[in-house]
């Protein structure tokens, strides 16, 4: 089920108007794709963030554009102000609900690996899985149970169960998660022998000690 998000069509694209738009809590956006003519709109940044947080980045959004028909879209890309950590722009891609599309779906590990109780280290090199599905069949996330993994065990893409709702397009030989042995503590290096910085002084000390020994023998 798609989530409804309201949008206002933008006609004036001047920077001064765009700044006022952001000050009011909206962000400039573009709607495009699926052979549709691009449309410049504005959406409420808080409502957009809430939608993505609650429904996931692959959520189907029914974008209700003021004065136009409602279109089904997905959030394709967005920009964040690095200083203020605020959304400043968003791109929406128009989807065809009857046509398959390629997307990245987040992977979430479930459970505690048995090997971690013995000191093993859980490593996850793959965080998103490439899948192909119709928009309504795209999963919000893919769960991977790691509770039975011991040290040396791993889960590959080929180990995932196939689903009739979507096709996994990731390489079968890609590692999703593994449990590696604990890191060995480095051996302590022996302390270096002290070397006299002044070789002449050492030589004189050696001669003095030798002379003292000879006198003792006499």
Tab-separated table of C-alpha atoms in Angstrom:
chain	number	residue	atom	x	y	z
A	1	UNK	CA	0.000	0.000	0.000
A	2	UNK	CA	1.420	3.356	-1.072
A	3	UNK	CA	1.890	6.219	1.368
A	4	UNK	CA	0.385	9.562	0.371
A	5	UNK	CA	2.585	12.652	0.333
A	6	UNK	CA	1.396	16.095	-0.704
A	7	UNK	CA	3.403	18.244	-3.115
A	8	UNK	CA	3.118	21.748	-4.532
A	9	UNK	CA	4.081	22.473	-8.098
A	10	UNK	CA	6.905	25.003	-8.438
A	11	UNK	CA	6.849	27.560	-11.221
A	12	UNK	CA	9.347	30.117	-9.932
A	13	UNK	CA	12.815	28.542	-9.710
A	14	UNK	CA	14.753	31.631	-8.561
A	15	UNK	CA	17.223	31.075	-5.708
A	16	UNK	CA	15.529	33.681	-3.528
A	17	UNK	CA	12.210	31.826	-3.828
A	18	UNK	CA	13.947	28.510	-3.140
A	19	UNK	CA	15.481	29.930	0.056
A	20	UNK	CA	12.072	31.076	1.243
A	21	UNK	CA	10.731	27.623	0.442
A	22	UNK	CA	13.298	25.947	2.688
A	23	UNK	CA	12.691	28.459	5.473
A	24	UNK	CA	9.033	27.406	5.434
A	25	UNK	CA	10.021	23.743	5.946
A	26	UNK	CA	9.659	22.593	2.328
A	27	UNK	CA	12.358	21.364	-0.028
A	28	UNK	CA	12.592	21.707	-3.817
A	29	UNK	CA	12.123	18.417	-5.646
A	30	UNK	CA	11.931	16.967	-9.139
A	31	UNK	CA	9.569	14.245	-10.357
A	32	UNK	CA	10.711	12.351	-13.450
A	33	UNK	CA	11.065	8.939	-15.112
A	34	UNK	CA	8.935	6.327	-16.883
A	35	UNK	CA	8.674	8.556	-19.961
A	36	UNK	CA	7.012	11.316	-17.916
A	37	UNK	CA	7.839	14.971	-18.439
A	38	UNK	CA	9.896	16.198	-15.434
A	39	UNK	CA	7.925	18.298	-12.945
A	40	UNK	CA	9.436	20.654	-10.364
A	41	UNK	CA	7.626	20.451	-7.031
A	42	UNK	CA	8.087	21.133	-3.310
A	43	UNK	CA	7.395	18.716	-0.451
A	44	UNK	CA	7.471	19.063	3.318
A	45	UNK	CA	10.872	17.871	4.543
A	46	UNK	CA	9.572	16.524	7.873
A	47	UNK	CA	6.805	14.511	6.182
A	48	UNK	CA	9.290	13.069	3.699
A	49	UNK	CA	11.763	12.084	6.426
A	50	UNK	CA	8.968	10.460	8.447
A	51	UNK	CA	7.833	8.473	5.411
A	52	UNK	CA	11.335	7.158	4.687
A	53	UNK	CA	11.988	6.389	8.369
A	54	UNK	CA	8.711	4.497	8.824
A	55	UNK	CA	8.386	2.804	5.430
A	56	UNK	CA	11.993	2.435	4.229
A	57	UNK	CA	13.917	3.984	1.368
A	58	UNK	CA	12.101	1.814	-1.227
A	59	UNK	CA	8.611	2.835	-0.129
A	60	UNK	CA	6.052	3.493	-2.831
A	61	UNK	CA	4.769	7.041	-2.387
A	62	UNK	CA	1.547	8.354	-3.905
A	63	UNK	CA	2.628	11.886	-4.641
A	64	UNK	CA	-0.423	14.115	-4.613
A	65	UNK	CA	0.685	17.078	-6.729
A	66	UNK	CA	-1.516	20.118	-6.301
A	67	UNK	CA	-3.406	20.799	-9.537
A	68	UNK	CA	-2.241	17.547	-11.154
A	69	UNK	CA	-2.921	13.808	-11.028
A	70	UNK	CA	-1.461	11.658	-8.254
A	71	UNK	CA	1.593	9.670	-9.356
A	72	UNK	CA	3.306	6.655	-7.799
A	73	UNK	CA	6.952	7.426	-7.100
A	74	UNK	CA	9.984	6.261	-5.154
A	75	UNK	CA	12.600	8.455	-3.542
A	76	UNK	CA	15.476	8.110	-5.990
A	77	UNK	CA	18.014	10.517	-4.521
A	78	UNK	CA	18.331	13.365	-2.047
A	79	UNK	CA	20.841	15.986	-0.914
A	80	UNK	CA	21.703	16.991	2.644
A	81	UNK	CA	23.314	20.222	3.836
A	82	UNK	CA	26.570	18.974	5.461
A	83	UNK	CA	26.661	21.874	7.927
A	84	UNK	CA	23.037	21.910	9.062
A	85	UNK	CA	22.392	18.191	8.422
A	86	UNK	CA	19.087	19.070	6.760
A	87	UNK	CA	17.419	17.892	3.554
A	88	UNK	CA	17.814	20.475	0.796
A	89	UNK	CA	16.652	18.595	-2.324
A	90	UNK	CA	14.932	15.367	-3.375
A	91	UNK	CA	14.443	13.441	-6.615
A	92	UNK	CA	11.369	11.250	-7.114
A	93	UNK	CA	11.238	8.560	-9.780
A	94	UNK	CA	7.855	7.698	-11.337
A	95	UNK	CA	7.284	3.926	-11.187
A	96	UNK	CA	5.142	1.571	-13.211
A	97	UNK	CA	3.437	-0.706	-10.679
A	98	UNK	CA	3.195	-3.546	-13.215
A	99	UNK	CA	6.835	-3.396	-14.307
A	100	UNK	CA	9.814	-4.950	-12.493
A	101	UNK	CA	12.672	-2.718	-11.410
A	102	UNK	CA	16.147	-3.174	-9.916
A	103	UNK	CA	16.709	-1.824	-6.405
A	104	UNK	CA	19.003	-2.190	-3.387
A	105	UNK	CA	17.322	-3.617	-0.275
A	106	UNK	CA	18.877	-3.224	3.199
A	107	UNK	CA	20.103	-6.381	4.968
A	108	UNK	CA	19.482	-6.733	8.709
A	109	UNK	CA	21.224	-9.358	10.812
A	110	UNK	CA	19.032	-11.211	13.312
A	111	UNK	CA	20.172	-13.033	16.453
A	112	UNK	CA	23.561	-13.428	18.132
A	113	UNK	CA	26.165	-15.632	16.461
A	114	UNK	CA	27.132	-18.707	18.524
A	115	UNK	CA	30.761	-18.075	17.612
A	116	UNK	CA	30.741	-14.592	19.102
A	117	UNK	CA	30.317	-16.155	22.563
A	118	UNK	CA	33.703	-17.820	22.031
A	119	UNK	CA	35.403	-14.607	21.018
A	120	UNK	CA	34.589	-14.730	17.309
A	121	UNK	CA	34.142	-11.470	15.428
A	122	UNK	CA	31.008	-10.936	13.305
A	123	UNK	CA	31.848	-9.149	10.057
A	124	UNK	CA	29.259	-7.923	7.538
A	125	UNK	CA	30.799	-6.887	4.197
A	126	UNK	CA	27.409	-6.618	2.419
A	127	UNK	CA	24.745	-4.227	3.749
A	128	UNK	CA	22.420	-3.965	0.711
A	129	UNK	CA	21.177	-6.725	-1.570
A	130	UNK	CA	20.422	-6.196	-5.253
A	131	UNK	CA	16.961	-7.506	-6.155
A	132	UNK	CA	14.488	-7.238	-9.032
A	133	UNK	CA	10.760	-6.995	-8.353
A	134	UNK	CA	7.573	-5.115	-9.075
A	135	UNK	CA	7.317	-1.980	-6.905
A	136	UNK	CA	4.634	-3.430	-4.627
A	137	UNK	CA	6.708	-6.591	-4.003
A	138	UNK	CA	9.958	-4.871	-2.992
A	139	UNK	CA	10.722	-5.903	0.620
A	140	UNK	CA	11.481	-3.212	3.176
A	141	UNK	CA	14.469	-5.241	4.387
A	142	UNK	CA	15.909	-8.752	4.177
A	143	UNK	CA	16.558	-10.598	7.451
A	144	UNK	CA	19.548	-12.915	7.823
A	145	UNK	CA	19.576	-15.196	10.907
A	146	UNK	CA	23.127	-15.561	12.250
A	147	UNK	CA	22.330	-17.297	15.566
A	148	UNK	CA	23.775	-20.671	14.455
A	149	UNK	CA	26.997	-19.322	12.969
A	150	UNK	CA	30.160	-20.625	14.632
A	151	UNK	CA	33.715	-19.389	14.190
A	152	UNK	CA	34.685	-19.918	10.559
A	153	UNK	CA	31.069	-20.005	9.314
A	154	UNK	CA	29.598	-17.541	6.823
A	155	UNK	CA	26.407	-16.778	4.930
A	156	UNK	CA	26.640	-16.304	1.173
A	157	UNK	CA	24.048	-14.835	-1.168
A	158	UNK	CA	23.515	-18.352	-2.494
A	159	UNK	CA	22.396	-19.429	1.011
A	160	UNK	CA	19.380	-17.104	0.978
A	161	UNK	CA	16.014	-18.696	0.308
A	162	UNK	CA	14.446	-17.721	-2.977
A	163	UNK	CA	11.205	-15.756	-2.938
A	164	UNK	CA	8.458	-15.805	-5.525
A	165	UNK	CA	7.913	-12.079	-5.020
A	166	UNK	CA	11.379	-10.920	-6.002
A	167	UNK	CA	14.536	-12.119	-7.756
A	168	UNK	CA	17.966	-11.751	-6.178
A	169	UNK	CA	20.379	-10.362	-8.767
A	170	UNK	CA	23.428	-10.172	-6.472
A	171	UNK	CA	26.348	-12.511	-7.266
A	172	UNK	CA	25.787	-15.887	-5.517
A	173	UNK	CA	29.407	-15.986	-4.333
A	174	UNK	CA	29.174	-12.699	-2.433
A	175	UNK	CA	29.648	-13.014	1.337
A	176	UNK	CA	26.952	-11.345	3.425
A	177	UNK	CA	28.283	-12.085	6.910
A	178	UNK	CA	31.004	-14.220	8.482
A	179	UNK	CA	32.373	-15.050	11.934
A	180	UNK	CA	36.150	-14.817	12.052
A	181	UNK	CA	38.514	-16.084	14.790
A	182	UNK	CA	39.467	-13.616	17.505
A	183	UNK	CA	42.494	-11.509	16.720
A	184	UNK	CA	45.683	-12.885	18.269
A	185	UNK	CA	47.552	-10.603	20.638
A	186	UNK	CA	50.917	-9.614	19.155
A	187	UNK	CA	53.904	-11.206	20.905
A	188	UNK	CA	55.989	-8.863	23.009
A	189	UNK	CA	59.274	-8.047	21.349
A	190	UNK	CA	62.403	-8.533	23.486
A	191	UNK	CA	63.919	-5.346	24.763
A	192	UNK	CA	66.962	-4.290	22.706
A	193	UNK	CA	70.370	-4.602	24.334
A	194	UNK	CA	71.749	-1.357	25.614
A	195	UNK	CA	74.532	-0.052	23.418
A	196	UNK	CA	76.890	2.606	24.666
A	197	UNK	CA	76.561	5.678	22.522
A	198	UNK	CA	80.317	6.434	22.925
A	199	UNK	CA	82.434	3.534	21.581
A	200	UNK	CA	85.692	5.172	22.745
A	201	UNK	CA	84.414	5.378	26.316
A	202	UNK	CA	83.424	1.728	26.171
A	203	UNK	CA	86.852	0.769	24.897
A	204	UNK	CA	88.566	2.718	27.703
A	205	UNK	CA	86.284	1.026	30.269
A	206	UNK	CA	87.216	-2.368	28.831
A	207	UNK	CA	90.964	-1.568	29.042
A	208	UNK	CA	90.598	-0.389	32.670
A	209	UNK	CA	88.740	-3.550	33.660
A	210	UNK	CA	91.351	-5.701	31.908
A	211	UNK	CA	94.185	-3.926	33.657
A	212	UNK	CA	92.509	-4.422	37.042
A	213	UNK	CA	92.174	-8.126	36.361
A	214	UNK	CA	95.854	-8.466	35.410
A	215	UNK	CA	96.944	-6.735	38.627
A	216	UNK	CA	94.806	-9.080	40.669
A	217	UNK	CA	96.481	-12.088	39.063
A	218	UNK	CA	99.916	-10.698	40.020
